[in-house]
Tab-separated table of C-alpha atoms and ligand atoms in Angstrom:
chain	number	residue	atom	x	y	z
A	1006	UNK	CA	0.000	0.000	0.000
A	1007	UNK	CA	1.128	3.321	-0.995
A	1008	UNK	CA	1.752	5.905	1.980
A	1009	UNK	CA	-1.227	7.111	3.876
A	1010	UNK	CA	-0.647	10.665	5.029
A	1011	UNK	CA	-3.799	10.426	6.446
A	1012	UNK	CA	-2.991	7.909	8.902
A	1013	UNK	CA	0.471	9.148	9.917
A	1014	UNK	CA	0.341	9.724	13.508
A	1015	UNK	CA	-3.122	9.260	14.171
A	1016	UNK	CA	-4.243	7.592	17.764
A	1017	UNK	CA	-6.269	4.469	16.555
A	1018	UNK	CA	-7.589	2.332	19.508
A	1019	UNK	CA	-8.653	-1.037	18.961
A	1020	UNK	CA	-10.851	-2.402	20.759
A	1021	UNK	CA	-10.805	-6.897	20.216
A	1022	UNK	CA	-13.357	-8.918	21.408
A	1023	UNK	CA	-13.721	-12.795	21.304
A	1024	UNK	CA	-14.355	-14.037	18.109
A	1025	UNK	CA	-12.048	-16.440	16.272
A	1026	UNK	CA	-11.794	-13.445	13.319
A	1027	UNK	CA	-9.609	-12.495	15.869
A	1028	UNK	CA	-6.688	-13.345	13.366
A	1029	UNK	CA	-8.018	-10.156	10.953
A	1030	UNK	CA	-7.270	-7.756	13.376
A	1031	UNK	CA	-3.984	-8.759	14.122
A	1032	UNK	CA	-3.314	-8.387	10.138
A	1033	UNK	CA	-5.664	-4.816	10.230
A	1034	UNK	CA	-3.250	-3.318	13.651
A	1035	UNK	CA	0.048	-4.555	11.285
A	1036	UNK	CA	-1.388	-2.398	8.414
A	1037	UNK	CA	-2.605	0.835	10.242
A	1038	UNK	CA	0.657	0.596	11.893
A	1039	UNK	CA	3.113	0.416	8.655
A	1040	UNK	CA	0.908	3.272	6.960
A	1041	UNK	CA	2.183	5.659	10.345
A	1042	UNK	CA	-1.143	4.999	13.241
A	1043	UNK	CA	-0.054	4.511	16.639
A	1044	UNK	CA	-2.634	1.760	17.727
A	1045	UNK	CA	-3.365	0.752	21.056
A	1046	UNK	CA	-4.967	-2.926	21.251
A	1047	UNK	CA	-7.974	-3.085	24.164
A	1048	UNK	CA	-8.205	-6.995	24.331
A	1049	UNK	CA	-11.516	-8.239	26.270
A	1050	UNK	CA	-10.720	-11.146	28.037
A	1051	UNK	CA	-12.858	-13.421	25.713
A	1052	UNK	CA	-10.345	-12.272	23.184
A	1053	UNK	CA	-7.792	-13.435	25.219
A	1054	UNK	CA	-9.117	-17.007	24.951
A	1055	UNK	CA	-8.190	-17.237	21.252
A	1056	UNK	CA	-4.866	-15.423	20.904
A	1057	UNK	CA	-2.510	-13.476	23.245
A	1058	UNK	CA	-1.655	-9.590	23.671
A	1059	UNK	CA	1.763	-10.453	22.603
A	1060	UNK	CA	0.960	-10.928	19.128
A	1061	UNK	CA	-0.217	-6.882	18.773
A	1062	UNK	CA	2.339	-5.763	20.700
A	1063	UNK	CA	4.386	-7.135	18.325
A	1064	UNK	CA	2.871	-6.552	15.228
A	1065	UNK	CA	2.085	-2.310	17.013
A	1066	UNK	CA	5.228	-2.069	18.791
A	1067	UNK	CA	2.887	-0.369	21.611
A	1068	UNK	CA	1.741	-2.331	25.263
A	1069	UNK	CA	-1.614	-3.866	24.688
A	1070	UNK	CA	-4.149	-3.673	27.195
A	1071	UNK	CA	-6.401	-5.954	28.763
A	1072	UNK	CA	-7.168	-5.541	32.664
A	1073	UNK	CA	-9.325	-2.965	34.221
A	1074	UNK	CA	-8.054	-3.215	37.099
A	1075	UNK	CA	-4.076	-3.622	36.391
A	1076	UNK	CA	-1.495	-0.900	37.218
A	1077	UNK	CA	0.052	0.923	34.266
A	1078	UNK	CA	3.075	0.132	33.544
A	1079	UNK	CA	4.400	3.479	32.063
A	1080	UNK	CA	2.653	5.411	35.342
A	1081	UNK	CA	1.641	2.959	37.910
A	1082	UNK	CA	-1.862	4.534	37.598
A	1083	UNK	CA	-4.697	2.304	37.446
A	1084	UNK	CA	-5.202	1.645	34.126
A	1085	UNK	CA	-9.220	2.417	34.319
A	1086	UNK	CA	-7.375	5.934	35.360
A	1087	UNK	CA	-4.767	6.184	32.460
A	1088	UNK	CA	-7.434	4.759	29.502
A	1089	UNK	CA	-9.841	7.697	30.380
A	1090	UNK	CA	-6.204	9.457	29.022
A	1091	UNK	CA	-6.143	6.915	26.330
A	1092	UNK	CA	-9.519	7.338	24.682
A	1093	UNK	CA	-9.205	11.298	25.237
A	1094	UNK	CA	-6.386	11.112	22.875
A	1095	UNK	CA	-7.639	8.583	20.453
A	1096	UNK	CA	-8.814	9.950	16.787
A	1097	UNK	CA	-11.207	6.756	16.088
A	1098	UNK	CA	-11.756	3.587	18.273
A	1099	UNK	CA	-12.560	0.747	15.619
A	1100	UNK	CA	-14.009	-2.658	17.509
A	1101	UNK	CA	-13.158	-5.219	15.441
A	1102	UNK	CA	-14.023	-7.923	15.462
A	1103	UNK	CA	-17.526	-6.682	17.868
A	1104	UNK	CA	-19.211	-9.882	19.264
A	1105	UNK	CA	-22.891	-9.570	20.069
A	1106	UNK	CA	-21.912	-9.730	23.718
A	1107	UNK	CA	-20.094	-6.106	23.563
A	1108	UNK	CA	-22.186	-4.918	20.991
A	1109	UNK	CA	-25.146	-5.246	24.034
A	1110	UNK	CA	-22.635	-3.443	26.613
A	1111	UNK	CA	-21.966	-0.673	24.444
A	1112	UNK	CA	-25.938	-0.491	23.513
A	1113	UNK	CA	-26.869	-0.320	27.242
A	1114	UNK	CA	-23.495	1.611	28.457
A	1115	UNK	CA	-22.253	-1.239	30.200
A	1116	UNK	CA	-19.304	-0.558	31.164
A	1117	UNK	CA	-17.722	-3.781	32.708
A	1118	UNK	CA	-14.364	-3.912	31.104
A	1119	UNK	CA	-11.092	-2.117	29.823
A	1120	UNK	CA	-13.140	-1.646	26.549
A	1121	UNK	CA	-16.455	-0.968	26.876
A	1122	UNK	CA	-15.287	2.012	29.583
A	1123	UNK	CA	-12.989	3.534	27.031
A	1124	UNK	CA	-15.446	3.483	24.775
A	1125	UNK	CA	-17.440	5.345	26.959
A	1126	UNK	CA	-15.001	7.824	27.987
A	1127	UNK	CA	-13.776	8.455	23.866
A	1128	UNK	CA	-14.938	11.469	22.299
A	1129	UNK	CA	-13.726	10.203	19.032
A	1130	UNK	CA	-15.836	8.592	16.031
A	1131	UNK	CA	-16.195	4.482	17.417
A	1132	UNK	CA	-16.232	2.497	14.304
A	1133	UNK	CA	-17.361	-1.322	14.748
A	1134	UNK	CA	-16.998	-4.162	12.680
A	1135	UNK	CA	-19.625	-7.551	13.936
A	1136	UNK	CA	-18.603	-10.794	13.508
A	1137	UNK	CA	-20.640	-13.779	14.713
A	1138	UNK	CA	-21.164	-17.331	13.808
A	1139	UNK	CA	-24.731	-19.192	13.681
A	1140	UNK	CA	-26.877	-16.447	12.626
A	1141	UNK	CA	-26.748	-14.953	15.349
A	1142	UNK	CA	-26.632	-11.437	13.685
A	1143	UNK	CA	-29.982	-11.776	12.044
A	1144	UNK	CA	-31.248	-12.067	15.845
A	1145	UNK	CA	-33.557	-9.231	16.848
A	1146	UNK	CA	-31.440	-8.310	19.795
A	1147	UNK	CA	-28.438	-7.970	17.925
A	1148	UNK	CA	-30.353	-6.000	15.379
A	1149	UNK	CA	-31.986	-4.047	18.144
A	1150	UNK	CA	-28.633	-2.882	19.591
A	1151	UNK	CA	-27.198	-1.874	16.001
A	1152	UNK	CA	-29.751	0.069	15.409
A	1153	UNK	CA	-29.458	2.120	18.587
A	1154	UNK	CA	-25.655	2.190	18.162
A	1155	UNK	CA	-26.208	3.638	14.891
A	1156	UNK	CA	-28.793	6.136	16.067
A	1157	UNK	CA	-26.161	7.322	18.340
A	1158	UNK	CA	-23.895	8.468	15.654
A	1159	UNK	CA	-21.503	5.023	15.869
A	1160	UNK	CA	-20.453	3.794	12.614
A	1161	UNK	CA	-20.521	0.112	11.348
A	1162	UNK	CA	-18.622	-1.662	8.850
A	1163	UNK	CA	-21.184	-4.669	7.875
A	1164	UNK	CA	-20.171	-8.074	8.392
A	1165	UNK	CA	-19.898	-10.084	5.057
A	1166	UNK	CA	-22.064	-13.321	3.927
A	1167	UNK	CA	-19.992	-16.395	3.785
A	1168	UNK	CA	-18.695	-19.644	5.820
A	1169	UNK	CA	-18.594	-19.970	9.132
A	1170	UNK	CA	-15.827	-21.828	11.242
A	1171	UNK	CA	-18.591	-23.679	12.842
A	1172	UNK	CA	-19.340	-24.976	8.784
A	1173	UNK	CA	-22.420	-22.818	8.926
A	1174	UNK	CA	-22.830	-20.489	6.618
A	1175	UNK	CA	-24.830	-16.749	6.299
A	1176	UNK	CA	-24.108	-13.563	7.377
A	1177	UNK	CA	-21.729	-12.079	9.829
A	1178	UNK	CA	-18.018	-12.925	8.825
A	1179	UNK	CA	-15.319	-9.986	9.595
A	1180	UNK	CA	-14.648	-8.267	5.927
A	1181	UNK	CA	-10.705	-8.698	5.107
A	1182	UNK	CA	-8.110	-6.192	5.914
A	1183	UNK	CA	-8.670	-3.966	2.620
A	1184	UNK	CA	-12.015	-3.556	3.447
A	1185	UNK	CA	-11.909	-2.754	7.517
A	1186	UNK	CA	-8.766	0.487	6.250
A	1187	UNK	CA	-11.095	1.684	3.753
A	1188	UNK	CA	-13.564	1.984	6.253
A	1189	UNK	CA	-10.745	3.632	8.604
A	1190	UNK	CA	-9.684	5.952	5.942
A	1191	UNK	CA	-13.137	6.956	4.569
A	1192	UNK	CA	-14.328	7.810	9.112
A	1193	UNK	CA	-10.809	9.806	9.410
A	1194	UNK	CA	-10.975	11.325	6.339
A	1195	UNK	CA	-14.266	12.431	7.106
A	1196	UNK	CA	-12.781	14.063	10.136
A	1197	UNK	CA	-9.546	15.649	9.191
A	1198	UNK	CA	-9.490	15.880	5.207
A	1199	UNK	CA	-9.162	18.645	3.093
A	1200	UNK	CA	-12.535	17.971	0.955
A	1201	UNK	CA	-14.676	16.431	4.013
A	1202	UNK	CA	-18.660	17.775	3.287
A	1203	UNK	CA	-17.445	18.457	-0.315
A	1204	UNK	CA	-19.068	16.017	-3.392
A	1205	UNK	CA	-16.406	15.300	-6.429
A	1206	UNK	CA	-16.535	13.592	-9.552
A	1207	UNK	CA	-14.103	11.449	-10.741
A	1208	UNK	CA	-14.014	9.595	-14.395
A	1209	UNK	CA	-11.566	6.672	-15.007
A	1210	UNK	CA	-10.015	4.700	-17.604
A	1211	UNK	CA	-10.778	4.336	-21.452
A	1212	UNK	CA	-13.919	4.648	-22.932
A	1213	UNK	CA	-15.014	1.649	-25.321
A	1214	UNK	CA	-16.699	2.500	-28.384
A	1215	UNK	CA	-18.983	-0.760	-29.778
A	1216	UNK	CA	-18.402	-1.709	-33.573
A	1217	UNK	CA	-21.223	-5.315	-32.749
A	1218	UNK	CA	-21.873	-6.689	-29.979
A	1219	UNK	CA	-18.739	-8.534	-29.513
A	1220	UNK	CA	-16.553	-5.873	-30.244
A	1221	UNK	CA	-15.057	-2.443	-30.000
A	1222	UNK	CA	-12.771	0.177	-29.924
A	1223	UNK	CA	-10.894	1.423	-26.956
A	1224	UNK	CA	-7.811	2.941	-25.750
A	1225	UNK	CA	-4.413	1.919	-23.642
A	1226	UNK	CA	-5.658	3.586	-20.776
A	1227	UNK	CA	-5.886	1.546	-17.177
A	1228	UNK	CA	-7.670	3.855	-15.076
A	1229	UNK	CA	-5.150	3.338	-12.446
A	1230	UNK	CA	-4.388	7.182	-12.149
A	1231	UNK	CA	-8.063	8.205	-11.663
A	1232	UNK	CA	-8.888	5.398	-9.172
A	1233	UNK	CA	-6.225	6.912	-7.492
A	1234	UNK	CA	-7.576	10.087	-7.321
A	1235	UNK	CA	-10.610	8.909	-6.483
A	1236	UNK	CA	-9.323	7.106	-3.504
A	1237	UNK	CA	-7.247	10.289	-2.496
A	1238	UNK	CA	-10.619	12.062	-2.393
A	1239	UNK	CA	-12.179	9.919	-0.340
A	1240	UNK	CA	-9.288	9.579	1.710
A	1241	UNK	CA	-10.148	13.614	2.127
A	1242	UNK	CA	-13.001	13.430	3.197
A	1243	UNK	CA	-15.242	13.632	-0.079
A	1244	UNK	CA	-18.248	11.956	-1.142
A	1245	UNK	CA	-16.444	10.211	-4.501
A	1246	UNK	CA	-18.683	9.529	-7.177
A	1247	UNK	CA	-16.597	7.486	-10.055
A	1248	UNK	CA	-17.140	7.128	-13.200
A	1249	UNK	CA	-15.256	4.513	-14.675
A	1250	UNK	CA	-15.139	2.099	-17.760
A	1251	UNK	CA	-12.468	0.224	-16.309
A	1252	UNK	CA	-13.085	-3.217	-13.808
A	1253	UNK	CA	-10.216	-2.526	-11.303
A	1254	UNK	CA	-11.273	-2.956	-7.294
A	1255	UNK	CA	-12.772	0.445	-6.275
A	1256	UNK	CA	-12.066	2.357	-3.016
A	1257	UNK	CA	-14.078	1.242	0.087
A	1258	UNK	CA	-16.992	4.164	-0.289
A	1259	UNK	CA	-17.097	5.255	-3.088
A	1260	UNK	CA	-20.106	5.305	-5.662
A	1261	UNK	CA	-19.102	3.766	-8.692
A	1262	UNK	CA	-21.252	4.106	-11.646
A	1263	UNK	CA	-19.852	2.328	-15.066
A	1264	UNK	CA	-20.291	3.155	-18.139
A	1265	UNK	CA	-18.985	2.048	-21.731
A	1266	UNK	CA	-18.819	4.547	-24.408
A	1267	UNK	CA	-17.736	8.019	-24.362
A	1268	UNK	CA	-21.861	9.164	-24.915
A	1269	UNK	CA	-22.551	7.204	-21.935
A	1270	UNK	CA	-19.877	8.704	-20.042
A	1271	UNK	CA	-21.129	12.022	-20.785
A	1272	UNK	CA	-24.803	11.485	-19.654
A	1273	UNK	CA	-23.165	10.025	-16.419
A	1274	UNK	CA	-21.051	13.356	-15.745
A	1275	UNK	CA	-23.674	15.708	-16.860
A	1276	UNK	CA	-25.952	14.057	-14.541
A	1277	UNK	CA	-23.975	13.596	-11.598
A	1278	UNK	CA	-21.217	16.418	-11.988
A	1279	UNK	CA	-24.594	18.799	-11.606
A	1280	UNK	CA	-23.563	20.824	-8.546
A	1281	UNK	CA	-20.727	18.720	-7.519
A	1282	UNK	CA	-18.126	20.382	-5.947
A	1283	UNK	CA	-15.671	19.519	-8.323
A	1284	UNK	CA	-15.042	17.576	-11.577
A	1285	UNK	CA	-11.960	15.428	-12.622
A	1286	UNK	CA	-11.879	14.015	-15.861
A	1287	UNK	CA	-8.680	11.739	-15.738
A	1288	UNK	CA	-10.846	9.661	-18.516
A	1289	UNK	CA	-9.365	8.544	-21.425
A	1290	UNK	CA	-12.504	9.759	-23.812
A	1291	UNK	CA	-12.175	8.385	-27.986
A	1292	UNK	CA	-12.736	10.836	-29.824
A	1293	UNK	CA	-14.267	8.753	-32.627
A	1294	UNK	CA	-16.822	6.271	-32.101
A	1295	UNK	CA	-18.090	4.138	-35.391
A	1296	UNK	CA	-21.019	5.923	-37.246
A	1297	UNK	CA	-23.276	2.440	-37.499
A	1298	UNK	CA	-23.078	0.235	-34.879
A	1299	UNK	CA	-23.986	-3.496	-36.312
A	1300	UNK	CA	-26.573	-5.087	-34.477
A	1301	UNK	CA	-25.007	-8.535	-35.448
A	1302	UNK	CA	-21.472	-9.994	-35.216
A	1303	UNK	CA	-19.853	-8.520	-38.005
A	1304	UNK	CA	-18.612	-11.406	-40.539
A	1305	UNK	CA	-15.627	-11.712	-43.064
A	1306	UNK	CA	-16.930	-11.794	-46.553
A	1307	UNK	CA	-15.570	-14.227	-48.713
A	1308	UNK	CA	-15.081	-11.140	-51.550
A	1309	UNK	CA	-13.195	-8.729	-49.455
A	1310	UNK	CA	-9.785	-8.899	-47.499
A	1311	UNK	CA	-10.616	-5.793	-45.496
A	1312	UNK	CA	-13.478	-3.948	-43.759
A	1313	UNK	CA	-13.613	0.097	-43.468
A	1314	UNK	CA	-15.030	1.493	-40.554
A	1315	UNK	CA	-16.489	4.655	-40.979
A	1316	UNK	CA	-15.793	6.660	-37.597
A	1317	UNK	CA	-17.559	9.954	-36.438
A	1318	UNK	CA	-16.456	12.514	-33.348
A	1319	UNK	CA	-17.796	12.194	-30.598
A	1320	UNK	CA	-18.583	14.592	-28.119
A	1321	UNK	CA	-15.993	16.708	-26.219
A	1322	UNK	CA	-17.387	15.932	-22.178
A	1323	UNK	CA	-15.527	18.498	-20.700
A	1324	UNK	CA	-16.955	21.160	-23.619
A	1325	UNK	CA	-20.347	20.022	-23.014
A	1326	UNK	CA	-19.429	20.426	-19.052
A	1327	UNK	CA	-18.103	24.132	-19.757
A	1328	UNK	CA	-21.233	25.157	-21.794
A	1329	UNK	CA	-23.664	23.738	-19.212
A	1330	UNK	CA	-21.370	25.683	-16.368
A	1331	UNK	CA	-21.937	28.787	-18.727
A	1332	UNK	CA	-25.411	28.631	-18.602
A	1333	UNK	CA	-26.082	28.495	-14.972
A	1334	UNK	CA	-22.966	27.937	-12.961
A	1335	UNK	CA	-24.605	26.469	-9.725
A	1336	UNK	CA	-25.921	23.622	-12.236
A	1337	UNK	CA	-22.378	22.664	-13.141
A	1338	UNK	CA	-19.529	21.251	-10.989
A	1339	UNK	CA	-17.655	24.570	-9.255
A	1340	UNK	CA	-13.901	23.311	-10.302
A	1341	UNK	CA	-12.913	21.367	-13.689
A	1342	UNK	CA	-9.654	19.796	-13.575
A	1343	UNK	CA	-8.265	17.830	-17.006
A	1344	UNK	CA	-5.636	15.977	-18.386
A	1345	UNK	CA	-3.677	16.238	-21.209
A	1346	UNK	CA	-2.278	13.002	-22.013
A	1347	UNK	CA	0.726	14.370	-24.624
A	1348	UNK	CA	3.344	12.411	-26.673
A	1349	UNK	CA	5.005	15.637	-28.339
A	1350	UNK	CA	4.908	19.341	-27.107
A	1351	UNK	CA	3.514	19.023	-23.874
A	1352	UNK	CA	2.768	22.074	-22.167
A	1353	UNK	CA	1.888	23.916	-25.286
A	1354	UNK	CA	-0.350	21.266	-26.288
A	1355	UNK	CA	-1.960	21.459	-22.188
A	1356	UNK	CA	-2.157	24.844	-22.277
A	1357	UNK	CA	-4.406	25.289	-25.120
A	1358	UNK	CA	-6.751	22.428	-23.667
A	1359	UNK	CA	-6.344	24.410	-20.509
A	1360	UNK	CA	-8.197	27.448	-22.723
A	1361	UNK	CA	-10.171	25.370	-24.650
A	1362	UNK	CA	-11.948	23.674	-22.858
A	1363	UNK	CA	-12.019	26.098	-20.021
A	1364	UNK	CA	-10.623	24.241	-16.830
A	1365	UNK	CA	-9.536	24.979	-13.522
A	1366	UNK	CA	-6.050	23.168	-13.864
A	1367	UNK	CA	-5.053	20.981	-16.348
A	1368	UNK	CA	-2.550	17.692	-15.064
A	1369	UNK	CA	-0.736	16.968	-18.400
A	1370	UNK	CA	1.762	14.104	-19.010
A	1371	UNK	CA	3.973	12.760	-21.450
A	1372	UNK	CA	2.799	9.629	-21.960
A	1373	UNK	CA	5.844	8.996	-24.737
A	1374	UNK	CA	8.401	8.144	-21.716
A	1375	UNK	CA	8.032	4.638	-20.620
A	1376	UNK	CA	7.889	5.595	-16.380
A	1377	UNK	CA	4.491	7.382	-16.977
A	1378	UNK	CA	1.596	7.663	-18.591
A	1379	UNK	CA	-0.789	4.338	-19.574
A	1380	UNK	CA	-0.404	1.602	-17.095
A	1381	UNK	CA	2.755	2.172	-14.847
A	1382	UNK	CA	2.462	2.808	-11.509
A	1383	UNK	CA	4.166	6.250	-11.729
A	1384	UNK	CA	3.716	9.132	-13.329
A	1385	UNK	CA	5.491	12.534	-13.973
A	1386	UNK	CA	3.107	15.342	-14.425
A	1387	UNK	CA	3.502	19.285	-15.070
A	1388	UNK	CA	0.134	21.032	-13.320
A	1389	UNK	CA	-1.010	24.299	-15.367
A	1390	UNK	CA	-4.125	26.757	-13.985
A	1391	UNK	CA	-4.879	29.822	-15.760
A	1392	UNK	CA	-3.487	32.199	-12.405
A	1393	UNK	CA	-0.744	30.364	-11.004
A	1394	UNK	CA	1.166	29.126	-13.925
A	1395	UNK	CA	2.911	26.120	-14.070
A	1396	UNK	CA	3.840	22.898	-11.617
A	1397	UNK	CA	6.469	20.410	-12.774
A	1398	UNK	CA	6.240	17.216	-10.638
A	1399	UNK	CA	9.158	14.884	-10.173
A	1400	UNK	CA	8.341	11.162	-10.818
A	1401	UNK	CA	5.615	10.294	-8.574
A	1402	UNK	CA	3.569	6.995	-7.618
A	1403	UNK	CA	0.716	7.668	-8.833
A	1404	UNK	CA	-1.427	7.543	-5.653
A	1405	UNK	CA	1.433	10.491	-4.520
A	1406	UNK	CA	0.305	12.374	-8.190
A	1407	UNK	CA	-3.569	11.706	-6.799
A	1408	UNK	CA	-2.698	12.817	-3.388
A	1409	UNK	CA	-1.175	16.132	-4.209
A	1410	UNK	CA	-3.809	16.861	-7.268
A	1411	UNK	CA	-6.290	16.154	-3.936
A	1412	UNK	CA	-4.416	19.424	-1.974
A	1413	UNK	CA	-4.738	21.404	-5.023
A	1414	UNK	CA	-8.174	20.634	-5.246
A	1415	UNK	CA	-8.943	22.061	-2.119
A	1416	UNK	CA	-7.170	24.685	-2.163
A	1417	UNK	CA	-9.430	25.678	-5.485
A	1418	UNK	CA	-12.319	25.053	-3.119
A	1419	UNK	CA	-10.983	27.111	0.037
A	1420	UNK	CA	-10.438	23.762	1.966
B	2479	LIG	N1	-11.964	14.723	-23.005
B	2479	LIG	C1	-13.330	14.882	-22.989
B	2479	LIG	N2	-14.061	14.488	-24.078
B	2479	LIG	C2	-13.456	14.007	-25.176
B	2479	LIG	C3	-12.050	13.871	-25.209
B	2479	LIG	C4	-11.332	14.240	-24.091
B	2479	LIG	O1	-13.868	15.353	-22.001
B	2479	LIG	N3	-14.191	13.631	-26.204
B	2479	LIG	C5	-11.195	15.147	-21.812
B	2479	LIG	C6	-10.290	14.095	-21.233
B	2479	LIG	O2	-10.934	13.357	-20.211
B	2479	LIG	C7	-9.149	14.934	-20.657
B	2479	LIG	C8	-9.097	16.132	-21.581
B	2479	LIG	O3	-10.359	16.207	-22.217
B	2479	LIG	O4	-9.417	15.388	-19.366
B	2479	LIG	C9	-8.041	16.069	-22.645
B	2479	LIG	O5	-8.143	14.850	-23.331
B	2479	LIG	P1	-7.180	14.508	-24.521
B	2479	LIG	O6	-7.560	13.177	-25.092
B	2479	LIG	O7	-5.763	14.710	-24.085
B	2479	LIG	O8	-7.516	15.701	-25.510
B	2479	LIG	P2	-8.483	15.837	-26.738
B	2479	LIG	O9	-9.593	16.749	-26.343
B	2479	LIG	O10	-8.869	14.496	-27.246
B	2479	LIG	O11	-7.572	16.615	-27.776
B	2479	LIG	P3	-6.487	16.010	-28.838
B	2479	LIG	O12	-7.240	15.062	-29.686
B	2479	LIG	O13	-6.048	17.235	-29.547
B	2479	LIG	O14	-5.395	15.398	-28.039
């Protein structure tokens, strides 16, 4: 996983209850810790039946606690004292895995344990994460307490369907790793990003243009670089809606809406870039699309050696996004960034898209050098806005290119 700024030095407490998904959290404390959270494990003592603290503590590099009633052994304070200190500090308490058991104390504000009295004493968002054999989270009770949990502003990552360890199968198994960050990232980002409240737009990957049902005509782009962004957004705090024609595994959050052709693409931005806060089109849009589209598998013909295709232009999104913003600002998005995807003359060729097609900032890249561009990991990007000139980036993952296009962003906004 790329670098997280957003978790660098953030106070994650996690709370772990018994349940044998026990195993995921040690894997979830190892990642929050290698992107840069400091995350201190509150073990129940049913957790303690199915692995020890000294598997977080060395997997955090932080003491793990477990006992109520124990004296700290940084201050020799009671540690019931010290964790009201602990959950003061903490920017998110995630419970995971939550057993029905503490899901009830936390519903009722029992408060019988290390746990469920930090969680009482926290002023941070409490993020929990069921997981329970049998059915048991289909029970009424369980359901009941959710619901008043939720009611009281405490989020919840829902367990997935799937096999039990008891053989049984439904729903209530702990979602993997990926899934439990994303839900870490999208709470804190919510919290402390640059573009939390704000609504953004992101399009992705190369559009595919149909010449028969079997077939068509697309592009070499992966839509790596705009998942990216979209991911950086929502790490921000945004509500991401993306736009994609590509199939790659989309940020925990985000609304993805896919789409095929460029005219399809441009319905979906029209209608959901309408009073979005902002608008990226890292899309890879044809400009040509075939004039007839053949109902039926075109066939060779025994007469002919070739076939012509007879290709028309299709429409220019971010024009059409430009003359809608023209006609009544508030009913297009407030900031348009592009991308000019150049293999000769760069930054002249940006800057009259820049003009053209009337944008905010353009991120333009020579796709001609084989470290950027179409799908590598990195990218190496010059930034151009109409006021403050130009922005040449060194070579840059491209979740670093999405992450500092992100700051820009909300900068444009006043974030
Ligand atoms: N774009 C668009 N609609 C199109 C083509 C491109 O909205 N029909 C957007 C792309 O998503 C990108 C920007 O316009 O943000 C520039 O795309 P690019 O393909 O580099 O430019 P073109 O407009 O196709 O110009 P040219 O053919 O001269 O390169």
């Amino acid at each position: 996983m790329a670098a997280v700024t957003l978790l660098k030095g953030r106070r994650v407490v996690l709370g772990v209850t018994g349940s044998i998904a026990v195993y995921k959290s040690v894997d979830l404390a190892s990642k929050l810790t290698q992107a840069g959270a400091l995350v201190d494990v509150v073990m129940t003592e049913a957790a303690r039946q199915f692995i020890t603290p000294l598997t977080f503590q060395a997997v955090t590099g932080r003491p793990v606690y477990t006992d109520l009633w124990a004296a700290d052994s940084t201050g020799g304070l009671p540690t019931h004292i010290a964790h009201v200190g602990l959950g003061e500090g903490a920017d998110l308490l995630l419970i995971a895995p939550a057993t029905a058991h503490t899901l009830a104390k936390l519903a009722h504000g029992l408060a019988d344990d290390l746990l469920t009295v930090t969680a009482l004493a926290v002023r941070c968002p409490v993020l929990v994460a069921p997981a329970m054999d049998g059915g048991m989270y289909a029970h009424p009770a369980v359901q009941a307490n959710l619901k008043l949990l939720i009611e009281r502003g405490i989020e919840l990552i829902p367990p997935e369907h799937g096999r039990f360890a008891s053989g049984l199968e439904g729903v209530g198994r702990l979602p993997e790793t990926p899934a439990l960050m994303g839900a870490v990232r999208q709470v804190l980002g919510q919290r402390f990003g640059g573009l939390a409240g704000r609504r953004v737009v992101v399009t992705a990957g190369g559009t595919q243009e149909p010449l028969d049902p079997v077939r068509y005509i697309t592009n070499r782009s992966s839509g790596k670089q705009g998942y990216a962004i979209a991911q950086a957004a929502q790490d921000a705090g945004a509500h991401v809606t993306l736009i994609t024609t590509a199939a790659l595994s989309s940020p925990f959050g985000v609304e993805v809406v896919p789409v095929g052709s460029a005219d399809e693409m441009l319905r979906a931005v029209l209608t959901y870039s309408r009073g979005a806060d902002a608008l990226v089109m890292a899309a890879a849009v044809a400009d040509f699309r075939a004039k007839d589209v053949s109902q039926h598998k075109i066939k060779k013909k025994d007469d002919s050696d070739g076939l012509t295709l007879e290709l028309v232009r299709n429409p220019d999104i971010l024009a059409e996004v430009a003359r809608v913003r023209e006609a009544d600002p508030a009913a297009g998005p407030r900031v348009v960034v592009g991308f000019a995807a150049e293999s000769q003359d760069l930054l002249d060729n940006a800057q009259k898209k820049l003009e053209r097609k009337r944008l905010d900032l353009i991120v333009a890249n020579d796709i001609s050098a084989s470290d950027a561009g179409f799908a590598v990991e990195t990218n190496r990007v010059v930034l151009l806005s109409p006021d403050s000139g130009r922005e040449e980036l060194p070579l840059m993952g491209k979740s670093e290119v999405a992450e500092l296009l992100v700051n820009r962003l909300a900068g444009l906004l006043g974030g």
